[in-house]
Coordinates of C-alpha atoms in Angstrom, one line a residue:
Chain S
M790 CA -6.3 34.5 8.8
E791 CA -6.7 31.0 10.0
Y792 CA -7.7 28.1 7.7
D793 CA -9.1 24.6 8.0
I794 CA -7.0 22.2 6.0
V795 CA -8.9 19.8 3.8
I796 CA -7.0 16.8 2.3
G797 CA -8.4 13.9 0.2
L798 CA -6.4 11.1 -1.4
E799 CA -6.8 9.0 -4.5
V800 CA -4.6 5.9 -3.9
H801 CA -3.8 3.5 -6.8
C802 CA -2.8 0.0 -5.8
Q803 CA -1.5 -2.6 -8.2
L804 CA -2.8 -6.1 -7.3
F805 CA -0.6 -9.0 -6.8
T806 CA -2.2 -11.3 -9.3
E807 CA -0.3 -13.7 -11.6
S808 CA -1.9 -12.4 -14.8
K809 CA -3.4 -9.1 -15.9
I810 CA -6.9 -8.0 -15.2
F811 CA -8.5 -8.8 -18.6
A812 CA -5.8 -10.9 -20.3
S813 CA -3.4 -13.7 -19.3
D814 CA -0.1 -12.1 -19.9
A815 CA 2.1 -12.1 -16.8
N816 CA 1.6 -9.3 -14.3
K817 CA 5.2 -8.6 -13.2
F818 CA 7.2 -5.5 -12.4
G819 CA 10.1 -4.7 -14.7
G820 CA 11.3 -7.4 -17.1
D821 CA 12.6 -7.0 -20.6
P822 CA 10.4 -4.3 -22.3
N823 CA 7.3 -5.5 -24.1
T824 CA 7.6 -9.1 -23.1
H825 CA 4.5 -9.3 -20.9
I826 CA 2.2 -8.5 -23.7
S827 CA -0.7 -10.1 -25.5
V828 CA -3.1 -9.2 -28.4
L829 CA -5.4 -7.7 -25.7
T830 CA -2.8 -5.6 -24.1
L831 CA -1.8 -4.3 -27.5
A832 CA -5.5 -3.7 -28.4
H833 CA -5.5 -5.7 -31.6
P834 CA -8.9 -5.6 -33.3
G835 CA -11.4 -8.3 -32.6
V836 CA -10.2 -9.4 -29.2
L837 CA -12.3 -9.6 -26.1
P838 CA -11.3 -9.0 -22.5
K839 CA -12.1 -11.6 -19.8
L840 CA -12.1 -10.6 -16.2
N841 CA -9.5 -12.1 -13.8
E842 CA -11.5 -13.6 -10.9
K843 CA -8.7 -13.0 -8.5
A844 CA -8.7 -9.3 -9.0
V845 CA -12.4 -9.3 -7.9
E846 CA -11.7 -11.4 -4.8
Y847 CA -8.9 -9.0 -3.8
A848 CA -11.1 -6.0 -4.3
I849 CA -13.7 -7.6 -2.0
Q850 CA -11.2 -8.4 0.6
L851 CA -9.8 -4.8 0.8
G852 CA -13.5 -3.5 0.9
L853 CA -14.2 -5.9 3.8
A854 CA -11.1 -4.9 5.6
F855 CA -12.1 -1.3 5.5
D856 CA -15.7 -2.0 6.3
C857 CA -17.1 -0.9 2.9
E858 CA -20.4 -2.0 1.5
I859 CA -19.7 -4.5 -1.3
N860 CA -21.6 -3.6 -4.4
K861 CA -23.5 -6.8 -5.5
F862 CA -24.1 -5.6 -9.0
N863 CA -21.2 -4.1 -10.7
F864 CA -20.2 -3.4 -14.3
F865 CA -17.3 -1.8 -16.0
D866 CA -17.2 1.5 -17.9
R867 CA -15.0 2.8 -20.7
K868 CA -13.1 6.0 -20.0
N869 CA -12.2 7.4 -23.4
Y870 CA -9.1 9.3 -24.1
F871 CA -6.2 9.2 -26.5
Y872 CA -2.8 8.6 -25.1
P873 CA -0.2 6.2 -26.4
D874 CA 0.3 4.4 -23.2
L875 CA -3.3 3.1 -23.6
P876 CA -3.5 1.6 -27.1
K877 CA -7.2 0.9 -27.0
G878 CA -8.0 4.6 -26.8
Y879 CA -9.9 3.9 -23.5
Q880 CA -9.3 2.7 -20.1
I881 CA -11.6 0.0 -18.7
S882 CA -12.6 1.3 -15.3
Q883 CA -15.7 1.5 -13.0
D884 CA -17.4 4.8 -13.0
K885 CA -21.1 4.1 -12.1
S886 CA -20.8 1.0 -10.1
P887 CA -17.6 0.8 -8.0
I888 CA -17.1 -2.6 -6.3
C889 CA -16.8 -1.0 -2.8
L890 CA -18.9 1.8 -1.4
G891 CA -18.3 3.9 1.8
G892 CA -16.2 2.4 4.5
E893 CA -13.4 3.7 6.6
V894 CA -9.8 3.4 7.5
K895 CA -8.9 3.3 11.1
F896 CA -5.4 3.8 12.3
K897 CA -3.3 5.2 15.1
I898 CA -0.7 7.9 14.9
K899 CA 2.1 7.8 17.5
Q900 CA 3.6 11.1 18.5
G901 CA 6.2 10.6 21.2
K902 CA 4.6 8.1 23.5
V903 CA 1.1 9.1 22.8
F904 CA -1.3 7.5 20.4
S905 CA -4.2 9.2 18.7
S906 CA -6.9 7.4 16.9
H907 CA -8.0 8.5 13.5
T908 CA -10.8 7.5 11.1
V909 CA -10.7 8.4 7.4
K910 CA -13.9 7.8 5.4
I911 CA -13.6 6.1 2.1
H912 CA -15.9 7.4 -0.7
H913 CA -15.5 4.2 -2.9
I914 CA -13.0 1.7 -4.2
H915 CA -13.1 0.8 -7.8
L916 CA -11.4 -1.7 -10.2
E917 CA -9.5 -0.6 -13.3
E918 CA -6.6 -1.4 -15.5
D919 CA -3.1 0.3 -15.3
A920 CA -1.6 1.9 -18.5
G921 CA 1.7 1.1 -20.2
K922 CA 4.9 3.1 -19.5
S923 CA 6.0 6.0 -21.7
I924 CA 9.7 6.7 -21.8
H925 CA 10.5 10.2 -23.0
D926 CA 14.2 10.5 -22.5
L927 CA 15.7 7.9 -24.7
N928 CA 15.2 9.7 -28.0
P929 CA 14.7 13.5 -28.6
N930 CA 12.0 13.0 -31.3
F931 CA 10.1 9.9 -30.1
T932 CA 8.4 8.6 -27.1
Y933 CA 9.1 5.0 -26.4
L934 CA 6.4 2.6 -25.1
D935 CA 6.7 -0.4 -22.9
Y936 CA 3.4 -2.2 -22.5
N937 CA 4.5 -4.7 -19.7
R938 CA 2.5 -2.7 -17.2
A939 CA -0.6 -2.1 -19.4
G940 CA -3.5 -4.1 -18.0
T941 CA -2.1 -4.6 -14.5
P942 CA -5.1 -4.8 -12.1
L943 CA -5.5 -1.7 -10.1
L944 CA -7.7 -0.7 -7.2
E945 CA -8.4 3.0 -6.8
I946 CA -9.2 3.9 -3.3
V947 CA -10.8 7.3 -3.1
S948 CA -11.1 9.0 0.3
E949 CA -13.5 11.6 1.3
P950 CA -11.9 15.1 1.6
C951 CA -11.8 14.6 5.4
M952 CA -8.1 14.7 6.4
T953 CA -7.0 17.7 8.3
S954 CA -3.2 17.4 8.4
P955 CA -0.3 16.3 6.2
L956 CA 0.7 13.8 9.0
E957 CA -2.8 12.3 9.0
A958 CA -2.7 12.0 5.2
A959 CA 0.7 10.3 5.3
S960 CA -0.5 8.0 8.0
Y961 CA -3.6 7.1 6.1
L962 CA -1.5 6.1 3.1
A963 CA 0.8 4.1 5.4
E964 CA -2.2 2.3 6.8
I965 CA -3.4 1.4 3.3
R966 CA 0.0 0.1 2.4
K967 CA 0.1 -2.0 5.6
M968 CA -3.3 -3.4 4.9
V969 CA -2.7 -4.4 1.3
R970 CA 0.5 -6.2 2.4
Y971 CA -1.4 -7.8 5.3
L972 CA -4.0 -9.1 3.0
G973 CA -1.3 -10.2 0.5
I974 CA -3.1 -8.5 -2.3
S975 CA -0.3 -6.1 -3.3
D976 CA 3.4 -5.7 -2.4
G977 CA 2.6 -2.0 -1.7
N978 CA 6.1 -1.1 -3.1
M979 CA 5.9 2.7 -3.6
E980 CA 9.4 2.9 -5.3
E981 CA 8.2 0.5 -8.0
G982 CA 4.9 2.2 -8.3
S983 CA 2.7 -0.6 -7.0
L984 CA 1.2 2.0 -4.7
R985 CA 0.8 5.7 -5.7
A986 CA -1.3 8.6 -4.6
D987 CA -2.8 11.7 -6.0
L988 CA -3.2 14.3 -3.2
N989 CA -5.9 16.9 -3.2
V990 CA -5.4 19.9 -1.0
S991 CA -7.6 22.9 -0.3
L992 CA -8.0 25.5 2.4
K993 CA -11.1 27.2 3.8
P994 CA -11.6 29.9 6.3
K995 CA -11.7 28.3 9.8
G996 CA -15.2 27.0 10.5
S997 CA -16.5 27.7 7.1
E998 CA -18.8 25.1 5.5
K999 CA -17.9 25.8 1.9
L1000 CA -14.9 23.9 0.5
G1001 CA -12.1 26.0 -1.0
T1002 CA -10.7 25.5 -4.5
K1003 CA -8.7 22.3 -4.6
V1004 CA -5.3 21.6 -6.1
E1005 CA -4.3 18.1 -7.2
I1006 CA -0.8 16.9 -6.8
K1007 CA -0.2 13.9 -9.0
N1008 CA 1.7 10.6 -8.6
M1009 CA 3.2 10.8 -5.2
N1010 CA 5.4 7.7 -4.9
S1011 CA 6.6 8.0 -1.3
I1012 CA 4.8 8.6 2.0
R1013 CA 7.4 11.1 3.2
F1014 CA 7.1 13.1 -0.1
L1015 CA 3.3 13.1 0.2
Q1016 CA 3.6 14.7 3.6
K1017 CA 6.1 17.2 2.4
A1018 CA 4.1 18.1 -0.7
A1019 CA 1.0 18.6 1.5
E1020 CA 2.9 20.8 3.9
Y1021 CA 4.4 22.9 1.1
E1022 CA 1.0 23.2 -0.7
I1023 CA -0.8 24.3 2.5
E1024 CA 1.8 27.1 3.0
R1025 CA 1.6 28.1 -0.7
Q1026 CA -2.1 28.4 -0.7
A1027 CA -2.3 30.2 2.7
E1028 CA 0.1 32.7 1.4
I1029 CA -1.9 33.3 -1.8
L1030 CA -5.1 33.7 0.2
N1031 CA -3.6 36.0 2.8
N1032 CA -2.5 38.2 0.0
G1033 CA -6.0 38.5 -1.3
G1034 CA -5.4 36.1 -4.2
T1035 CA -7.5 33.2 -5.5
I1036 CA -6.4 29.6 -5.8
I1037 CA -6.5 28.3 -9.4
Q1038 CA -7.9 24.7 -9.7
E1039 CA -5.0 22.9 -11.3
T1040 CA -2.8 19.9 -11.3
R1041 CA 0.6 20.3 -9.8
S1042 CA 3.7 18.0 -9.4
F1043 CA 6.0 17.7 -6.5
D1044 CA 9.8 18.0 -6.9
P1045 CA 11.3 16.3 -3.9
D1046 CA 14.7 17.9 -4.5
Q1047 CA 13.3 21.4 -4.0
G1048 CA 10.5 20.4 -1.7
K1049 CA 8.1 22.4 -3.8
T1050 CA 5.1 21.8 -6.0
F1051 CA 4.9 23.2 -9.5
G1052 CA 2.0 23.8 -11.8
M1053 CA 2.0 21.4 -14.7
R1054 CA 1.5 22.9 -18.1
V1055 CA -1.9 21.6 -19.1
K1056 CA -2.8 21.9 -22.7
E1057 CA -6.4 23.0 -23.5
T1058 CA -7.4 19.5 -24.4
M1059 CA -11.1 19.9 -23.7
N1060 CA -11.0 16.5 -21.9
D1061 CA -14.2 14.7 -21.8
Y1062 CA -14.0 11.0 -20.9
R1063 CA -17.5 10.1 -22.2
Y1064 CA -17.9 7.2 -19.9
F1065 CA -20.3 4.5 -21.0
P1066 CA -20.8 0.9 -20.0
E1067 CA -18.2 -1.5 -21.3
P1068 CA -20.0 -3.8 -23.7
D1069 CA -17.3 -6.4 -23.9
L1070 CA -17.5 -7.4 -20.3
A1071 CA -20.4 -9.1 -18.6
P1072 CA -21.5 -7.5 -15.3
I1073 CA -20.5 -9.1 -11.9
V1074 CA -23.2 -10.2 -9.7
L1075 CA -22.1 -11.1 -6.1
T1076 CA -24.1 -13.0 -3.5
D1077 CA -23.9 -12.7 0.3
E1078 CA -22.3 -16.2 0.3
E1079 CA -19.5 -15.2 -2.0
I1080 CA -18.8 -12.1 0.1
K1081 CA -18.9 -14.2 3.3
E1082 CA -16.5 -16.7 1.7
A1083 CA -14.0 -13.9 0.8
K1084 CA -14.1 -12.8 4.5
V1085 CA -13.4 -16.4 5.7
N1086 CA -10.2 -16.4 3.6
M1087 CA -9.0 -13.2 5.2
P1088 CA -6.3 -13.1 7.9
K1089 CA -7.0 -11.2 11.1
L1090 CA -6.5 -7.5 10.5
P1091 CA -3.9 -5.3 12.1
Y1092 CA -6.3 -3.2 14.2
E1093 CA -8.0 -6.3 15.4
L1094 CA -4.6 -7.8 16.4
F1095 CA -3.6 -4.5 18.0
E1096 CA -6.7 -4.8 20.3
T1097 CA -6.0 -8.5 21.1
F1098 CA -2.4 -7.8 21.9
S1099 CA -2.8 -4.8 24.0
K1100 CA -6.1 -5.6 25.7
E1101 CA -6.1 -9.4 26.1
M1102 CA -2.5 -10.3 26.1
G1103 CA -1.2 -7.4 28.2
I1104 CA 1.3 -6.1 25.6
L1105 CA 2.3 -2.4 25.8
E1106 CA 0.5 -0.4 23.2
E1107 CA 3.8 0.7 21.9
H1108 CA 4.9 -2.9 21.4
A1109 CA 1.5 -3.9 20.0
Y1110 CA 1.9 -1.1 17.5
L1111 CA 5.3 -2.3 16.4
L1112 CA 4.2 -6.0 16.2
T1113 CA 1.3 -5.2 14.0
E1114 CA 3.4 -3.3 11.5
E1115 CA 3.9 -6.5 9.6
R1116 CA 1.8 -9.6 9.2
A1117 CA 4.7 -12.0 9.4
L1118 CA 5.8 -10.4 12.7
C1119 CA 2.3 -10.9 14.1
E1120 CA 2.3 -14.5 12.9
Y1121 CA 5.6 -15.2 14.5
F1122 CA 4.4 -13.6 17.7
L1123 CA 1.1 -15.5 17.7
E1124 CA 2.7 -18.8 17.0
T1125 CA 5.3 -18.4 19.8
S1126 CA 2.4 -17.5 22.1
N1127 CA 0.8 -20.9 21.4
F1128 CA 3.8 -22.4 23.3
T1129 CA 4.2 -20.0 26.2
K1130 CA 1.9 -17.7 28.2
N1131 CA 4.7 -15.1 28.9
Y1132 CA 3.5 -12.9 26.0
K1133 CA 5.4 -9.9 27.2
S1134 CA 8.7 -11.8 27.1
V1135 CA 7.8 -13.1 23.6
S1136 CA 7.2 -9.5 22.4
N1137 CA 10.4 -8.2 24.1
W1138 CA 12.4 -10.9 22.4
I1139 CA 10.9 -10.3 19.0
L1140 CA 11.1 -6.5 19.1
S1141 CA 14.6 -6.3 20.6
S1142 CA 17.0 -9.2 19.9
I1143 CA 15.2 -10.7 16.9
K1144 CA 14.4 -7.5 15.2
G1145 CA 17.9 -6.3 15.9
Y1146 CA 19.3 -9.4 14.3
L1147 CA 17.0 -9.1 11.3
N1148 CA 17.9 -5.5 10.8
E1149 CA 21.6 -6.1 11.0
N1150 CA 21.4 -8.9 8.5
N1151 CA 18.9 -7.2 6.3
M1152 CA 16.6 -10.2 6.7
E1153 CA 12.8 -10.8 6.9
I1154 CA 11.2 -12.6 9.9
I1155 CA 10.1 -15.5 7.6
D1156 CA 13.8 -16.3 7.0
F1157 CA 14.6 -16.2 10.7
P1158 CA 16.1 -19.6 11.5
V1159 CA 14.9 -20.1 15.1
K1160 CA 11.4 -21.5 15.1
P1161 CA 8.6 -19.9 17.3
S1162 CA 8.5 -23.2 19.4
K1163 CA 12.2 -22.9 20.2
L1164 CA 11.9 -19.3 21.2
A1165 CA 9.1 -20.3 23.5
E1166 CA 11.2 -23.1 25.0
L1167 CA 14.0 -20.6 25.6
I1168 CA 11.6 -18.2 27.4
E1169 CA 10.1 -21.0 29.5
N1170 CA 13.7 -22.0 30.6
I1171 CA 14.5 -18.5 31.6
D1172 CA 11.2 -18.2 33.5
K1173 CA 11.9 -21.4 35.4
G1174 CA 15.4 -20.0 36.3
E1175 CA 17.3 -22.7 34.4
I1176 CA 19.0 -20.0 32.3
S1177 CA 19.7 -16.4 33.1
N1178 CA 18.5 -13.6 30.9
S1179 CA 22.0 -12.8 29.7
A1180 CA 22.7 -16.6 29.1
G1181 CA 19.4 -16.6 27.2
Q1182 CA 20.8 -13.9 24.8
M1183 CA 23.9 -16.0 24.2
L1184 CA 21.9 -19.1 23.7
M1185 CA 19.8 -17.2 21.0
S1186 CA 22.9 -16.4 19.0
L1187 CA 24.0 -20.1 19.3
L1188 CA 20.5 -21.2 18.2
I1189 CA 20.6 -19.0 15.2
S1190 CA 23.6 -20.9 13.9
S1191 CA 22.1 -24.3 15.0
P1192 CA 18.4 -23.8 15.2
E1193 CA 17.6 -27.5 15.7
S1194 CA 19.7 -27.9 18.9
N1195 CA 18.2 -29.0 22.2
I1196 CA 18.2 -25.9 24.4
I1197 CA 19.2 -27.5 27.7
A1198 CA 22.0 -29.6 25.9
L1199 CA 23.2 -26.5 24.2
A1200 CA 23.2 -24.5 27.4
K1201 CA 25.1 -27.3 29.3
S1202 CA 27.7 -27.7 26.7
N1203 CA 28.3 -23.9 26.7
N1204 CA 28.2 -23.6 30.5
L1205 CA 25.1 -21.5 30.3
I1206 CA 22.9 -23.4 32.8
Q1207 CA 22.1 -21.0 35.6
S1208 CA 24.3 -21.9 38.7
K1209 CA 22.3 -22.6 41.8
D1210 CA 25.5 -23.4 43.5
T1211 CA 25.6 -20.7 46.2
D1212 CA 29.0 -21.9 47.4
A1213 CA 30.6 -21.1 44.0
M1214 CA 28.8 -17.8 44.0
G1215 CA 29.9 -17.1 47.4
S1216 CA 33.5 -17.6 46.5
W1217 CA 33.2 -15.5 43.3
I1218 CA 31.6 -12.7 45.4
D1219 CA 34.5 -12.9 47.9
E1220 CA 37.0 -12.6 45.1
V1221 CA 35.3 -9.7 43.6
L1222 CA 35.0 -7.8 46.9
T1223 CA 38.7 -8.3 47.8
Q1224 CA 39.8 -7.2 44.3
N1225 CA 37.8 -4.0 44.6
A1226 CA 38.4 -3.0 48.1
T1227 CA 38.3 0.8 47.5
K1228 CA 34.9 0.5 45.8
V1229 CA 33.7 -1.6 48.8
E1230 CA 34.6 1.4 51.0
E1231 CA 32.8 3.8 48.7
Y1232 CA 29.7 1.5 48.8
K1233 CA 29.8 1.4 52.6
K1234 CA 30.0 5.2 52.7
G1235 CA 26.8 5.3 50.8
K1236 CA 27.4 4.9 47.1
K1237 CA 24.8 2.2 46.9
G1238 CA 24.7 2.3 43.1
L1239 CA 27.9 0.3 43.0
I1240 CA 26.0 -2.9 43.7
G1241 CA 25.3 -3.1 40.0
F1242 CA 29.1 -3.1 39.4
F1243 CA 29.7 -5.9 41.8
V1244 CA 27.0 -8.0 40.4
G1245 CA 28.3 -7.4 36.9
E1246 CA 31.8 -8.5 38.0
V1247 CA 30.4 -11.7 39.6
M1248 CA 28.4 -12.4 36.4
K1249 CA 31.6 -12.1 34.4
K1250 CA 33.3 -14.7 36.7
S1251 CA 30.3 -17.0 36.3
K1252 CA 30.4 -16.5 32.5
G1253 CA 26.8 -15.6 32.6
S1254 CA 25.6 -18.7 34.3
A1255 CA 24.7 -17.1 37.7
D1256 CA 21.3 -15.6 38.4
P1257 CA 21.8 -11.8 38.8
K1258 CA 18.9 -11.6 41.2
V1259 CA 20.5 -14.2 43.6
I1260 CA 23.9 -12.5 43.3
N1261 CA 22.4 -9.2 44.0
S1262 CA 20.8 -10.3 47.3
L1263 CA 24.0 -12.3 48.3
V1264 CA 26.2 -9.2 47.6
A1265 CA 23.9 -7.0 49.5
D1266 CA 24.0 -9.4 52.5
K1267 CA 27.8 -9.5 52.5
L1268 CA 28.1 -5.8 52.4
K1269 CA 25.8 -5.1 55.3
Chain E
M966 CA -31.7 20.6 -33.4
N967 CA -28.9 23.1 -33.8
I968 CA -25.3 22.0 -33.4
D969 CA -22.9 24.9 -33.3
I970 CA -19.4 24.9 -34.8
E971 CA -17.8 25.0 -31.3
T972 CA -19.5 21.7 -30.5
I973 CA -18.3 20.2 -33.8
K974 CA -14.8 21.4 -33.1
K975 CA -14.9 19.7 -29.7
I976 CA -16.2 16.5 -31.0
S977 CA -13.8 16.3 -33.8
H978 CA -10.9 17.0 -31.4
L979 CA -12.0 14.2 -29.1
A980 CA -12.2 11.9 -32.1
R981 CA -8.8 13.2 -33.4
L982 CA -10.4 14.2 -36.6
E983 CA -9.2 17.3 -38.5
L984 CA -12.0 19.0 -40.4
K985 CA -11.7 21.8 -42.8
P986 CA -14.1 24.8 -42.2
E987 CA -16.5 23.8 -45.0
E988 CA -16.5 20.2 -43.6
E989 CA -17.4 21.6 -40.2
Q990 CA -20.4 23.2 -41.8
Q991 CA -21.5 20.1 -43.5
M992 CA -20.9 18.1 -40.3
S993 CA -23.0 20.5 -38.3
S994 CA -26.0 20.0 -40.5
D995 CA -25.5 16.2 -40.7
F996 CA -25.2 16.0 -37.0
A997 CA -28.4 18.0 -36.5
K998 CA -30.3 15.6 -38.8
I999 CA -28.9 12.5 -36.9
L1000 CA -29.9 14.0 -33.5
D1001 CA -33.4 14.9 -34.8
W1002 CA -33.9 11.4 -36.0
M1003 CA -32.6 9.9 -32.7
D1004 CA -34.8 12.4 -30.8
Q1005 CA -37.9 10.6 -32.0
L1006 CA -37.0 7.9 -29.4
N1007 CA -37.7 10.4 -26.7
E1008 CA -41.4 10.1 -27.7
L1009 CA -41.4 6.9 -25.7
D1010 CA -41.6 7.1 -21.9
T1011 CA -38.7 5.0 -20.7
S1012 CA -38.6 6.3 -17.2
N1013 CA -39.4 2.8 -15.8
V1014 CA -37.0 0.9 -18.1
E1015 CA -33.6 0.0 -16.9
P1016 CA -30.9 0.9 -19.3
L1017 CA -29.8 -2.0 -21.5
M1018 CA -26.0 -2.4 -21.2
H1019 CA -25.5 -5.8 -22.7
M1020 CA -27.2 -7.7 -25.4
H1021 CA -26.3 -10.8 -23.6
Q1022 CA -27.9 -11.7 -20.3
G1023 CA -24.9 -13.6 -18.9
V1024 CA -23.1 -12.5 -15.8
N1025 CA -20.0 -13.5 -13.9
V1026 CA -17.8 -14.5 -16.8
F1027 CA -14.4 -15.0 -15.2
R1028 CA -11.0 -16.2 -16.1
K1029 CA -8.7 -18.2 -13.7
D1030 CA -5.7 -16.2 -12.6
I1031 CA -3.1 -18.1 -14.6
A1032 CA -0.3 -16.4 -16.4
K1033 CA 0.8 -17.4 -19.9
N1034 CA 2.7 -15.4 -22.4
E1035 CA 1.2 -15.8 -25.8
L1036 CA 3.1 -13.2 -27.7
T1037 CA 6.8 -12.7 -28.0
K1038 CA 8.3 -9.2 -28.1
A1039 CA 9.2 -9.6 -31.8
E1040 CA 5.6 -10.8 -32.6
G1041 CA 4.2 -7.9 -30.6
L1042 CA 6.3 -5.3 -32.4
F1043 CA 5.8 -6.8 -35.8
N1044 CA 3.0 -4.6 -37.1
A1045 CA 4.1 -1.5 -35.3
P1046 CA 4.4 1.5 -37.7
Q1047 CA 7.5 2.6 -35.9
K1048 CA 9.7 0.6 -33.5
N1049 CA 13.1 -0.4 -32.5
E1050 CA 14.2 -3.7 -31.1
D1051 CA 12.6 -3.1 -27.7
Y1052 CA 10.0 -0.4 -28.0
F1053 CA 7.0 0.9 -29.9
M1054 CA 7.8 4.4 -31.0
V1055 CA 5.4 7.3 -31.3
P1056 CA 5.9 11.0 -32.0
K1057 CA 7.1 12.8 -28.8
V1058 CA 4.1 13.2 -26.5
K1059 CA 5.8 15.4 -23.8
E1060 CA 6.1 19.1 -24.4

């Protein structure tokens, strides 16, 4: 039997604020246990929460980035349950009035050289607080609690059950990570748990309207694992259904070592969250002006930049895709493009030499020593024929060690100015041709590909200062 | 209004209260009385009244995003029933 795959995701994203959502203790990953705490975080009696305005601003920005409707009247709700990582006995969340409604995440998936466009609908995004961390393995009889994380602002982004493949789900999560980093509202670090996802998977007979029973896989902390878990779960459910079985609605966990999901032993807790409006926090009323203002403070978004790069600046889609992976890369590209119109060359430089250097040195583009204006100057000099491409590469490595140098002076002192001296070139060419007489014979007999070899040899003699195009035509003339 | 024992068991579980069987009986009849009393409110037609969530009319009470640590670890742990030098300790919660 054939099935339609239905996937939905609940993504939790920790916000990059200085302080917690309802208290002023520091919002920082790690740290000595129980050092980022306050009477609020520890739920001492008689304390009152006060909402961090930054958390609201960040929520609005993410909502605008995904084209959500921003809810102009929101309040918080209490979600009641007992668990020691939550000392109050309830989590402050938004149940009835999430800050963002609807919206969609648009992204591209690249398979080989082909891009496909995808849109995933968002159900809503709401604000809530993270819980503390329980540590079960330090003592056989006790659970240890570290409340550093308790009260960290979280956005929960709930998608519609509209994804149809594990790859699409993984790419959707990757797009959310990219967006929160772009906006600078979260570090999106999945290893540290800043971004985590619950995955809902179900199958229904092909073409059927009715959704199948869903299974939830909790706390996925890697995009790759999310995709694997979804793949495994689809196979597992299809096998059960093909054998005439039924899917049990349950929560499962994914073991990356085995690549399998396992049912979690759920106790009959009769959970009932008994949500009710949080009486300790005043509602938030937002005006159109405030929403507009949040928009003004936002950077250009990756999909907007992709369009600008590929449609207006003539950058290959493949390159535009790579450039828009990271905001800092886009900024470097855009800044360089203020100084030169050769956008293609700028993109080539960034994606090959500069990225190569950054990867080799495990460095970020913001720490790259050569300023965009310098790169533009280098490109202009290559375009004017002052410097050859290969000399340009050498100059770049020289610039990395002395980024303030004047390019022409640096090229001169290192003999990298492109030689326009055809006499010198002529004598280099003669030398090369005499030294390689047998190859010259082969060339004359029709092995025309050897021209590249001759040009290369002449380039060596010129120490990179000659223009390979000029040499090419001079060599071809000589060998006629 | 009749509140069955199952409902009483559920509510006491959610509140983490352990009731003896005779207490459950008592609770069931008390609960019924409370709900009957509250039920009188339904005599009023409130279909056009917005639910009251806050006694106070204020909105948009925000705090600036400034971090300050007001409590040391030792102070935080001070009143904990069980603790070590770093952590709060509770009976094992994982099966």
